[in-house]
mmCIF file of C-alpha atoms in Angstrom:
data_model
loop_
_atom_site.group_PDB
_atom_site.id
_atom_site.type_symbol
_atom_site.label_atom_id
_atom_site.label_comp_id
_atom_site.label_asym_id
_atom_site.label_seq_id
_atom_site.Cartn_x
_atom_site.Cartn_y
_atom_site.Cartn_z
ATOM 1 C CA UNK H 1 -127.694 159.148 -58.781
ATOM 2 C CA UNK H 2 -130.605 160.581 -57.909
ATOM 3 C CA UNK H 3 -132.242 162.169 -54.057
ATOM 4 C CA UNK H 4 -133.233 164.642 -51.540
ATOM 5 C CA UNK H 5 -129.877 165.450 -50.653
ATOM 6 C CA UNK H 6 -128.053 166.549 -54.324
ATOM 7 C CA UNK H 7 -131.838 166.886 -56.863
ATOM 8 C CA UNK H 8 -131.106 170.688 -56.482
ATOM 9 C CA UNK H 9 -127.031 169.488 -58.199
ATOM 10 C CA UNK H 10 -128.666 167.706 -61.321
ATOM 11 C CA UNK H 11 -131.603 170.179 -62.212
ATOM 12 C CA UNK H 12 -129.325 173.961 -61.909
ATOM 13 C CA UNK H 13 -125.893 174.364 -63.394
ATOM 14 C CA UNK H 14 -125.394 177.634 -60.905
ATOM 15 C CA UNK H 15 -125.966 177.862 -57.672
ATOM 16 C CA UNK H 16 -125.781 180.046 -55.017
ATOM 17 C CA UNK H 17 -124.910 179.859 -51.814
ATOM 18 C CA UNK H 18 -122.039 180.289 -49.110
ATOM 19 C CA UNK H 19 -118.512 178.900 -48.594
ATOM 20 C CA UNK H 20 -117.341 178.697 -44.692
ATOM 21 C CA UNK H 21 -113.455 177.103 -43.426
ATOM 22 C CA UNK H 22 -112.905 175.790 -40.429
ATOM 23 C CA UNK H 23 -109.712 177.134 -38.357
ATOM 24 C CA UNK H 24 -107.393 174.806 -36.799
ATOM 25 C CA UNK H 25 -106.653 177.107 -34.743
ATOM 26 C CA UNK H 26 -109.707 178.795 -33.386
ATOM 27 C CA UNK H 27 -111.300 175.279 -33.364
ATOM 28 C CA UNK H 28 -114.256 177.032 -35.399
ATOM 29 C CA UNK H 29 -116.010 177.807 -37.909
ATOM 30 C CA UNK H 30 -114.557 181.002 -40.063
ATOM 31 C CA UNK H 31 -115.782 183.690 -42.389
ATOM 32 C CA UNK H 32 -118.782 185.587 -40.250
ATOM 33 C CA UNK H 33 -120.433 186.319 -42.634
ATOM 34 C CA UNK H 34 -119.575 184.085 -44.442
ATOM 35 C CA UNK H 35 -118.305 184.825 -47.979
ATOM 36 C CA UNK H 36 -121.151 184.258 -50.920
ATOM 37 C CA UNK H 37 -120.881 182.378 -54.097
ATOM 38 C CA UNK H 38 -121.907 181.544 -57.111
ATOM 39 C CA UNK H 39 -120.742 177.907 -59.014
ATOM 40 C CA UNK H 40 -121.220 176.282 -62.221
ATOM 41 C CA UNK H 41 -121.202 172.603 -61.705
ATOM 42 C CA UNK H 42 -120.945 170.020 -64.363
ATOM 43 C CA UNK H 43 -123.797 167.838 -64.155
ATOM 44 C CA UNK H 44 -121.861 164.925 -65.177
ATOM 45 C CA UNK H 45 -119.510 163.342 -62.248
ATOM 46 C CA UNK H 46 -116.120 163.586 -62.713
ATOM 47 C CA UNK H 47 -115.546 160.444 -61.481
ATOM 48 C CA UNK H 48 -117.075 157.239 -60.099
ATOM 49 C CA UNK H 49 -118.183 158.170 -57.020
ATOM 50 C CA UNK H 50 -116.715 156.100 -53.245
ATOM 51 C CA UNK H 51 -117.293 155.492 -50.510
ATOM 52 C CA UNK H 52 -119.214 158.593 -49.687
ATOM 53 C CA UNK H 53 -120.306 161.401 -52.542
ATOM 54 C CA UNK H 54 -120.027 162.237 -55.506
ATOM 55 C CA UNK H 55 -117.545 164.065 -57.273
ATOM 56 C CA UNK H 56 -118.427 167.244 -59.730
ATOM 57 C CA UNK H 57 -115.826 169.472 -61.179
ATOM 58 C CA UNK H 58 -117.185 172.925 -60.793
ATOM 59 C CA UNK H 59 -116.138 176.940 -61.089
ATOM 60 C CA UNK H 60 -116.449 179.748 -58.730
ATOM 61 C CA UNK H 61 -118.723 182.201 -61.225
ATOM 62 C CA UNK H 62 -119.113 184.906 -58.865
ATOM 63 C CA UNK H 63 -117.064 185.553 -54.702
ATOM 64 C CA UNK H 64 -117.052 188.190 -53.408
ATOM 65 C CA UNK H 65 -113.160 189.286 -52.340
ATOM 66 C CA UNK H 66 -112.644 187.919 -48.728
ATOM 67 C CA UNK H 67 -113.128 184.805 -49.126
ATOM 68 C CA UNK H 68 -109.804 183.788 -51.186
ATOM 69 C CA UNK H 69 -111.357 181.865 -54.133
ATOM 70 C CA UNK H 70 -109.622 182.851 -57.105
ATOM 71 C CA UNK H 71 -113.264 182.604 -59.847
ATOM 72 C CA UNK H 72 -112.595 180.880 -62.490
ATOM 73 C CA UNK H 73 -110.086 178.293 -61.862
ATOM 74 C CA UNK H 74 -111.596 174.805 -61.558
ATOM 75 C CA UNK H 75 -112.809 172.902 -58.056
ATOM 76 C CA UNK H 76 -114.660 169.738 -56.989
ATOM 77 C CA UNK H 77 -117.644 169.921 -55.579
ATOM 78 C CA UNK H 78 -118.470 166.722 -53.945
ATOM 79 C CA UNK H 79 -122.044 165.566 -53.117
ATOM 80 C CA UNK H 80 -123.036 162.796 -50.814
ATOM 81 C CA UNK H 81 -124.831 160.049 -51.138
ATOM 82 C CA UNK H 82 -128.199 159.118 -50.010
ATOM 83 C CA UNK H 83 -127.592 155.813 -49.261
ATOM 84 C CA UNK H 84 -123.978 157.471 -47.439
ATOM 85 C CA UNK H 85 -126.509 159.733 -45.333
ATOM 86 C CA UNK H 86 -128.863 156.627 -44.135
ATOM 87 C CA UNK H 87 -126.085 154.441 -42.962
ATOM 88 C CA UNK H 88 -125.047 157.307 -40.952
ATOM 89 C CA UNK H 89 -127.868 157.003 -39.152
ATOM 90 C CA UNK H 90 -128.343 154.136 -39.069
ATOM 91 C CA UNK H 91 -125.259 153.701 -36.672
ATOM 92 C CA UNK H 92 -125.841 156.551 -34.803
ATOM 93 C CA UNK H 93 -128.886 154.326 -34.201
ATOM 94 C CA UNK H 94 -126.323 151.632 -33.164
ATOM 95 C CA UNK H 95 -124.868 152.982 -31.234
ATOM 96 C CA UNK H 96 -126.065 156.013 -29.436
ATOM 97 C CA UNK H 97 -128.807 154.036 -28.645
ATOM 98 C CA UNK H 98 -131.625 156.433 -30.329
ATOM 99 C CA UNK H 99 -132.744 157.354 -33.612
ATOM 100 C CA UNK H 100 -131.251 160.778 -34.360
ATOM 101 C CA UNK H 101 -133.756 163.913 -34.131
ATOM 102 C CA UNK H 102 -132.361 165.577 -37.507
ATOM 103 C CA UNK H 103 -133.824 165.629 -40.955
ATOM 104 C CA UNK H 104 -132.380 164.014 -43.973
ATOM 105 C CA UNK H 105 -130.974 166.428 -45.033
ATOM 106 C CA UNK H 106 -129.789 168.117 -41.550
ATOM 107 C CA UNK H 107 -127.837 164.412 -40.765
ATOM 108 C CA UNK H 108 -125.671 165.434 -44.199
ATOM 109 C CA UNK H 109 -125.147 169.091 -43.816
ATOM 110 C CA UNK H 110 -123.509 168.034 -39.661
ATOM 111 C CA UNK H 111 -121.610 164.842 -42.285
ATOM 112 C CA UNK H 112 -119.574 167.695 -44.475
ATOM 113 C CA UNK H 113 -119.165 169.616 -41.531
ATOM 114 C CA UNK H 114 -117.755 167.012 -39.956
ATOM 115 C CA UNK H 115 -115.333 165.654 -43.009
ATOM 116 C CA UNK H 116 -113.727 168.950 -43.262
ATOM 117 C CA UNK H 117 -112.883 169.626 -39.704
ATOM 118 C CA UNK H 118 -111.288 165.400 -40.295
ATOM 119 C CA UNK H 119 -109.274 167.010 -43.023
ATOM 120 C CA UNK H 120 -108.751 170.351 -41.192
ATOM 121 C CA UNK H 121 -107.285 168.229 -38.368
ATOM 122 C CA UNK H 122 -105.247 166.172 -41.013
ATOM 123 C CA UNK H 123 -103.782 169.139 -42.530
ATOM 124 C CA UNK H 124 -103.063 170.450 -39.467
ATOM 125 C CA UNK H 125 -100.558 167.505 -38.551
ATOM 126 C CA UNK H 126 -99.172 166.457 -42.138
ATOM 127 C CA UNK H 127 -97.821 170.815 -42.206
ATOM 128 C CA UNK H 128 -95.743 169.668 -38.782
ATOM 129 C CA UNK H 129 -94.635 165.995 -40.679
ATOM 130 C CA UNK H 130 -93.269 167.746 -43.831
ATOM 131 C CA UNK H 131 -91.810 170.459 -41.766
ATOM 132 C CA UNK H 132 -89.578 167.876 -39.735
ATOM 133 C CA UNK H 133 -88.560 166.105 -43.448
ATOM 134 C CA UNK H 134 -85.143 166.763 -44.152
ATOM 135 C CA UNK H 135 -85.499 170.079 -46.367
ATOM 136 C CA UNK H 136 -84.134 168.570 -49.675
ATOM 137 C CA UNK H 137 -87.021 166.555 -49.921
ATOM 138 C CA UNK H 138 -88.626 165.869 -53.085
ATOM 139 C CA UNK H 139 -92.551 165.996 -52.703
ATOM 140 C CA UNK H 140 -93.430 166.760 -49.672
ATOM 141 C CA UNK H 141 -96.904 165.792 -48.699
ATOM 142 C CA UNK H 142 -99.607 168.634 -48.040
ATOM 143 C CA UNK H 143 -103.095 167.830 -47.312
ATOM 144 C CA UNK H 144 -105.285 170.337 -49.498
ATOM 145 C CA UNK H 145 -107.659 172.718 -47.617
ATOM 146 C CA UNK H 146 -111.804 171.631 -48.196
ATOM 147 C CA UNK H 147 -114.739 174.547 -47.989
ATOM 148 C CA UNK H 148 -117.601 173.792 -46.592
ATOM 149 C CA UNK H 149 -120.485 174.990 -49.067
ATOM 150 C CA UNK H 150 -124.398 175.883 -48.405
ATOM 151 C CA UNK H 151 -127.170 176.617 -50.965
ATOM 152 C CA UNK H 152 -131.028 177.213 -50.454
ATOM 153 C CA UNK H 153 -133.186 174.139 -49.111
ATOM 154 C CA UNK H 154 -130.299 172.605 -47.571
ATOM 155 C CA UNK H 155 -128.457 171.926 -50.043
ATOM 156 C CA UNK H 156 -124.450 170.926 -48.950
ATOM 157 C CA UNK H 157 -121.052 169.912 -49.976
ATOM 158 C CA UNK H 158 -117.382 170.008 -49.779
ATOM 159 C CA UNK H 159 -115.776 172.082 -52.266
ATOM 160 C CA UNK H 160 -111.695 171.119 -52.400
ATOM 161 C CA UNK H 161 -109.726 172.599 -55.089
ATOM 162 C CA UNK H 162 -110.029 170.384 -57.998
ATOM 163 C CA UNK H 163 -107.088 167.520 -58.218
ATOM 164 C CA UNK H 164 -106.099 166.493 -62.690
ATOM 165 C CA UNK H 165 -103.917 163.647 -63.027
ATOM 166 C CA UNK H 166 -103.683 159.630 -61.712
ATOM 167 C CA UNK H 167 -105.194 159.473 -58.336
ATOM 168 C CA UNK H 168 -102.786 156.698 -56.135
ATOM 169 C CA UNK H 169 -104.631 156.053 -52.666
ATOM 170 C CA UNK H 170 -101.949 154.817 -50.342
ATOM 171 C CA UNK H 171 -103.883 153.655 -46.922
ATOM 172 C CA UNK H 172 -107.539 152.839 -46.403
ATOM 173 C CA UNK H 173 -109.289 153.793 -43.959
ATOM 174 C CA UNK H 174 -109.058 150.990 -41.641
ATOM 175 C CA UNK H 175 -105.931 151.586 -41.811
ATOM 176 C CA UNK H 176 -104.810 148.486 -43.995
ATOM 177 C CA UNK H 177 -101.865 149.687 -47.012
ATOM 178 C CA UNK H 178 -103.103 149.768 -50.368
ATOM 179 C CA UNK H 179 -101.773 147.516 -53.281
ATOM 180 C CA UNK H 180 -98.685 148.877 -54.660
ATOM 181 C CA UNK H 181 -99.196 150.638 -57.304
ATOM 182 C CA UNK H 182 -96.740 153.289 -57.371
ATOM 183 C CA UNK H 183 -93.894 150.638 -56.848
ATOM 184 C CA UNK H 184 -93.334 151.597 -53.246
ATOM 185 C CA UNK H 185 -92.002 154.916 -53.995
ATOM 186 C CA UNK H 186 -91.168 157.011 -52.324
ATOM 187 C CA UNK H 187 -93.764 159.212 -52.040
ATOM 188 C CA UNK H 188 -96.139 155.711 -50.186
ATOM 189 C CA UNK H 189 -92.921 155.334 -47.636
ATOM 190 C CA UNK H 190 -93.683 159.489 -46.811
ATOM 191 C CA UNK H 191 -97.462 158.547 -46.479
ATOM 192 C CA UNK H 192 -96.893 155.742 -44.016
ATOM 193 C CA UNK H 193 -94.328 157.416 -41.944
ATOM 194 C CA UNK H 194 -96.805 160.621 -41.861
ATOM 195 C CA UNK H 195 -99.585 158.205 -40.265
ATOM 196 C CA UNK H 196 -97.051 157.619 -37.872
ATOM 197 C CA UNK H 197 -96.129 160.251 -37.121
ATOM 198 C CA UNK H 198 -100.750 161.340 -35.713
ATOM 199 C CA UNK H 199 -100.212 158.320 -34.637
ATOM 200 C CA UNK H 200 -97.714 159.315 -32.074
ATOM 201 C CA UNK H 201 -97.761 162.870 -32.243
ATOM 202 C CA UNK H 202 -101.126 162.909 -30.299
ATOM 203 C CA UNK H 203 -100.139 160.103 -27.663
ATOM 204 C CA UNK H 204 -102.175 157.306 -29.632
ATOM 205 C CA UNK H 205 -105.797 159.226 -28.976
ATOM 206 C CA UNK H 206 -106.137 159.095 -33.006
ATOM 207 C CA UNK H 207 -104.229 158.446 -36.110
ATOM 208 C CA UNK H 208 -105.007 159.943 -39.488
ATOM 209 C CA UNK H 209 -106.509 157.151 -42.324
ATOM 210 C CA UNK H 210 -106.987 157.386 -45.639
ATOM 211 C CA UNK H 211 -104.129 158.137 -47.575
ATOM 212 C CA UNK H 212 -105.230 158.932 -51.523
ATOM 213 C CA UNK H 213 -104.394 161.666 -54.051
ATOM 214 C CA UNK H 214 -102.352 163.392 -56.757
ATOM 215 C CA UNK H 215 -98.881 163.859 -57.083
ATOM 216 C CA UNK H 216 -98.030 164.963 -53.285
ATOM 217 C CA UNK H 217 -101.244 166.626 -53.018
ATOM 218 C CA UNK H 218 -103.655 164.034 -50.487
ATOM 219 C CA UNK H 219 -107.311 164.636 -49.904
ATOM 220 C CA UNK H 220 -110.890 163.231 -48.972
ATOM 221 C CA UNK H 221 -108.348 161.971 -45.448
ATOM 222 C CA UNK H 222 -110.215 160.030 -42.752
ATOM 223 C CA UNK H 223 -109.535 159.950 -38.461
ATOM 224 C CA UNK H 224 -109.999 157.608 -37.157
ATOM 225 C CA UNK H 225 -110.249 158.320 -33.014
ATOM 226 C CA UNK H 226 -109.041 155.414 -30.100
ATOM 227 C CA UNK H 227 -112.790 156.750 -28.661
ATOM 228 C CA UNK H 228 -115.326 156.707 -31.129
ATOM 229 C CA UNK H 229 -118.118 158.814 -29.108
ATOM 230 C CA UNK H 230 -117.197 162.274 -28.066
ATOM 231 C CA UNK H 231 -118.528 164.662 -24.655
ATOM 232 C CA UNK H 232 -121.559 165.291 -26.396
ATOM 233 C CA UNK H 233 -122.110 161.881 -27.132
ATOM 234 C CA UNK H 234 -121.796 162.327 -31.086
ATOM 235 C CA UNK H 235 -119.191 160.140 -32.866
ATOM 236 C CA UNK H 236 -116.029 162.463 -33.493
ATOM 237 C CA UNK H 237 -115.050 163.377 -36.877
ATOM 238 C CA UNK H 238 -116.537 161.583 -39.594
ATOM 239 C CA UNK H 239 -118.109 158.523 -40.916
ATOM 240 C CA UNK H 240 -115.049 156.857 -41.675
ATOM 241 C CA UNK H 241 -113.939 156.969 -38.118
ATOM 242 C CA UNK H 242 -112.980 153.350 -37.836
ATOM 243 C CA UNK H 243 -111.429 154.161 -34.162
ATOM 244 C CA UNK H 244 -110.210 150.530 -32.354
ATOM 245 C CA UNK H 245 -109.894 149.065 -35.712
ATOM 246 C CA UNK H 246 -107.790 151.090 -37.078
ATOM 247 C CA UNK H 247 -105.101 152.173 -34.347
ATOM 248 C CA UNK H 248 -105.370 148.810 -33.776
ATOM 249 C CA UNK H 249 -104.298 147.236 -37.406
ATOM 250 C CA UNK H 250 -101.550 150.107 -37.623
ATOM 251 C CA UNK H 251 -100.515 148.904 -33.963
ATOM 252 C CA UNK H 252 -99.649 145.691 -35.937
ATOM 253 C CA UNK H 253 -99.202 146.046 -39.300
ATOM 254 C CA UNK H 254 -96.791 148.758 -39.068
ATOM 255 C CA UNK H 255 -93.289 148.493 -39.486
ATOM 256 C CA UNK H 256 -90.941 151.657 -39.320
ATOM 257 C CA UNK H 257 -89.577 152.649 -42.153
ATOM 258 C CA UNK H 258 -86.384 155.186 -43.264
ATOM 259 C CA UNK H 259 -88.307 158.095 -43.090
ATOM 260 C CA UNK H 260 -90.251 156.548 -39.689
ATOM 261 C CA UNK H 261 -86.294 155.923 -38.415
ATOM 262 C CA UNK H 262 -85.119 159.695 -39.444
ATOM 263 C CA UNK H 263 -87.300 161.275 -37.268
ATOM 264 C CA UNK H 264 -87.333 159.487 -33.927
ATOM 265 C CA UNK H 265 -90.622 157.532 -34.203
ATOM 266 C CA UNK H 266 -90.339 155.541 -31.384
ATOM 267 C CA UNK H 267 -91.625 151.663 -32.180
ATOM 268 C CA UNK H 268 -95.591 150.306 -32.683
ATOM 269 C CA UNK H 269 -96.161 148.003 -29.994
ATOM 270 C CA UNK H 270 -96.294 144.375 -31.877
ATOM 271 C CA UNK H 271 -99.373 142.473 -31.582
ATOM 272 C CA UNK H 272 -98.207 140.674 -28.800
ATOM 273 C CA UNK H 273 -97.734 143.656 -26.421
ATOM 274 C CA UNK H 274 -101.337 144.996 -27.231
ATOM 275 C CA UNK H 275 -102.462 142.071 -25.736
ATOM 276 C CA UNK H 276 -101.171 142.454 -22.615
ATOM 277 C CA UNK H 277 -102.030 146.250 -22.713
ATOM 278 C CA UNK H 278 -105.787 145.443 -23.132
ATOM 279 C CA UNK H 279 -106.007 142.646 -20.501
ATOM 280 C CA UNK H 280 -103.782 144.493 -17.855
ATOM 281 C CA UNK H 281 -106.306 147.580 -19.398
ATOM 282 C CA UNK H 282 -109.646 145.793 -17.522
ATOM 283 C CA UNK H 283 -111.699 147.703 -20.176
ATOM 284 C CA UNK H 284 -114.917 147.556 -18.512
ATOM 285 C CA UNK H 285 -118.239 146.438 -19.325
ATOM 286 C CA UNK H 286 -119.315 149.389 -21.513
ATOM 287 C CA UNK H 287 -116.500 149.804 -22.727
ATOM 288 C CA UNK H 288 -116.190 146.393 -24.879
ATOM 289 C CA UNK H 289 -119.927 146.694 -25.550
ATOM 290 C CA UNK H 290 -118.816 149.518 -27.309
ATOM 291 C CA UNK H 291 -115.731 147.664 -29.334
ATOM 292 C CA UNK H 292 -118.204 145.092 -30.203
ATOM 293 C CA UNK H 293 -121.269 146.971 -31.702
ATOM 294 C CA UNK H 294 -118.760 149.534 -33.364
ATOM 295 C CA UNK H 295 -116.923 146.074 -34.660
ATOM 296 C CA UNK H 296 -119.844 145.237 -36.353
ATOM 297 C CA UNK H 297 -120.943 147.770 -37.736
ATOM 298 C CA UNK H 298 -117.923 148.285 -39.523
ATOM 299 C CA UNK H 299 -118.091 145.093 -40.602
ATOM 300 C CA UNK H 300 -121.543 145.704 -42.475
ATOM 301 C CA UNK H 301 -120.536 149.066 -43.155
ATOM 302 C CA UNK H 302 -117.167 147.474 -45.185
ATOM 303 C CA UNK H 303 -119.669 145.272 -47.637
ATOM 304 C CA UNK H 304 -122.547 148.372 -47.947
ATOM 305 C CA UNK H 305 -118.911 150.076 -49.569
ATOM 306 C CA UNK H 306 -118.228 146.847 -51.234
ATOM 307 C CA UNK H 307 -121.884 146.167 -52.830
ATOM 308 C CA UNK H 308 -121.381 150.465 -53.796
ATOM 309 C CA UNK H 309 -117.985 150.736 -55.076
ATOM 310 C CA UNK H 310 -119.469 147.402 -57.512
ATOM 311 C CA UNK H 311 -123.132 147.620 -58.123
ATOM 312 C CA UNK H 312 -122.628 148.340 -61.812
ATOM 313 C CA UNK H 313 -121.017 144.877 -61.522
ATOM 314 C CA UNK H 314 -123.491 142.845 -59.897
ATOM 315 C CA UNK H 315 -125.140 140.096 -62.288
ATOM 316 C CA UNK H 316 -127.979 139.640 -60.116
ATOM 317 C CA UNK H 317 -130.347 141.221 -56.932
ATOM 318 C CA UNK H 318 -128.962 141.194 -53.049
ATOM 319 C CA UNK H 319 -130.276 141.822 -49.800
ATOM 320 C CA UNK H 320 -127.664 142.932 -47.082
ATOM 321 C CA UNK H 321 -128.293 143.480 -43.531
ATOM 322 C CA UNK H 322 -129.929 146.139 -42.124
ATOM 323 C CA UNK H 323 -129.590 145.271 -38.086
ATOM 324 C CA UNK H 324 -131.745 147.794 -35.629
ATOM 325 C CA UNK H 325 -129.736 149.093 -32.140
ATOM 326 C CA UNK H 326 -131.229 146.047 -30.872
ATOM 327 C CA UNK H 327 -129.974 143.217 -31.965
ATOM 328 C CA UNK H 328 -127.068 144.648 -31.974
ATOM 329 C CA UNK H 329 -126.845 144.711 -28.189
ATOM 330 C CA UNK H 330 -129.131 141.995 -28.480
ATOM 331 C CA UNK H 331 -126.397 140.079 -29.720
ATOM 332 C CA UNK H 332 -122.712 141.688 -28.358
ATOM 333 C CA UNK H 333 -124.582 140.403 -24.542
ATOM 334 C CA UNK H 334 -124.609 137.226 -25.551
ATOM 335 C CA UNK H 335 -120.967 137.582 -27.042
ATOM 336 C CA UNK H 336 -119.798 139.055 -23.584
ATOM 337 C CA UNK H 337 -122.146 136.201 -21.583
ATOM 338 C CA UNK H 338 -122.405 133.141 -23.538
ATOM 339 C CA UNK H 339 -124.961 130.681 -22.372
ATOM 340 C CA UNK H 340 -123.864 127.184 -21.982
ATOM 341 C CA UNK H 341 -125.153 126.511 -25.406
ATOM 342 C CA UNK H 342 -125.074 129.032 -27.192
ATOM 343 C CA UNK H 343 -123.845 129.182 -30.971
ATOM 344 C CA UNK H 344 -122.876 132.781 -31.088
ATOM 345 C CA UNK H 345 -120.622 132.247 -33.710
ATOM 346 C CA UNK H 346 -123.932 131.489 -36.225
ATOM 347 C CA UNK H 347 -125.860 133.726 -34.561
ATOM 348 C CA UNK H 348 -122.999 136.783 -35.592
ATOM 349 C CA UNK H 349 -123.247 135.266 -39.448
ATOM 350 C CA UNK H 350 -126.520 134.998 -39.702
ATOM 351 C CA UNK H 351 -127.189 138.943 -38.445
ATOM 352 C CA UNK H 352 -124.481 139.472 -40.591
ATOM 353 C CA UNK H 353 -126.017 137.130 -43.859
ATOM 354 C CA UNK H 354 -125.631 139.167 -47.490
ATOM 355 C CA UNK H 355 -127.656 136.959 -49.856
ATOM 356 C CA UNK H 356 -126.810 136.739 -53.455
ATOM 357 C CA UNK H 357 -128.661 135.678 -56.595
ATOM 358 C CA UNK H 358 -125.600 135.655 -58.378
ATOM 359 C CA UNK H 359 -123.069 132.968 -57.160
ATOM 360 C CA UNK H 360 -120.696 134.917 -58.647
ATOM 361 C CA UNK H 361 -121.921 137.600 -57.125
ATOM 362 C CA UNK H 362 -121.256 135.944 -53.672
ATOM 363 C CA UNK H 363 -118.056 134.364 -54.672
ATOM 364 C CA UNK H 364 -116.138 137.645 -54.746
ATOM 365 C CA UNK H 365 -118.193 139.481 -52.761
ATOM 366 C CA UNK H 366 -116.346 137.030 -49.672
ATOM 367 C CA UNK H 367 -112.981 136.845 -51.704
ATOM 368 C CA UNK H 368 -112.324 140.733 -51.004
ATOM 369 C CA UNK H 369 -114.742 141.380 -47.911
ATOM 370 C CA UNK H 370 -114.992 137.988 -45.494
ATOM 371 C CA UNK H 371 -111.434 138.160 -44.993
ATOM 372 C CA UNK H 372 -110.757 141.957 -43.953
ATOM 373 C CA UNK H 373 -113.372 141.310 -41.386
ATOM 374 C CA UNK H 374 -113.362 141.270 -37.826
ATOM 375 C CA UNK H 375 -116.607 139.713 -37.857
ATOM 376 C CA UNK H 376 -117.659 136.746 -39.773
ATOM 377 C CA UNK H 377 -119.378 137.876 -42.920
ATOM 378 C CA UNK H 378 -122.298 135.229 -44.157
ATOM 379 C CA UNK H 379 -123.532 135.207 -48.108
ATOM 380 C CA UNK H 380 -126.060 132.840 -48.861
ATOM 381 C CA UNK H 381 -127.655 132.618 -52.925
ATOM 382 C CA UNK H 382 -131.225 132.314 -52.915
#
């Protein structure tokens, strides 16, 4: 768990810095000057690392009254994985076609800022959704408020309320519904309807995903947008933005439940309608290229996230693909304009090949990743 970005957390129990909140209505960071805080952070993680961050339990030892922070209450301090930062840098290079001019620590800071902004947007949409639910609806969903922590030596993290209890995931960041460990509860139906509400409220421009949490409190929310790249030339929202993949999965798989119907949410386009709309909109070559590049990198990220999640179970060494922007562009160009003797499926499978030393590891990997990927994920045994 070591690394440049999170080393200060492991060397000291007490951290000093400032916290920032993102204000939705003004679309800006508040508290200028920012609120000074002193934190005590447990050295042992409170849970296993997720796809992007490792959580540690924390307490505020000191906080300025203006911050609204309550000392001695339990919070969680979420530190970015160095592997997640490196993958983000590779993703930006693939999509934007250039190397980041920022150092790894600065990229981590930007990722944390965008993650806070994404969850604040999700919290606003969730609040509007909850207001429309019947007054007697129990356990209305609520997204907890995250804060950005900036410490010395460029250290940054996300701080939010600690949620004790059973953590339940309802929808993944690609809008794939998770296994029903809660027996198809009313709250699960509300979570699915919340995603539908966000899609309709934004007129199809975005959808909130990765709906998960404890009880009715949701956290670690992602936002997927119809357009991946913003006006400033950067990737919109956080690293979990699966863009059109999440939106198309929602369009193809969502079935309105009784909450969707009670709120008057419109039925979602069927697969056939989605395909017809695609044809009628006549996407440009540039749009197709962006979509293909995104889908290809998403498939690789799916594989990498699975490896990180199961790294303790893996028996042998694993080699993962390291795609360069030029390779992705060449493959996508080849797919859009295949030659008469080309075998693009083989080329793509080879480019997205993960190599394993253990056959059981390889079989488990293919079972969980291959069928869920946009592109063919290939695995070879060394």
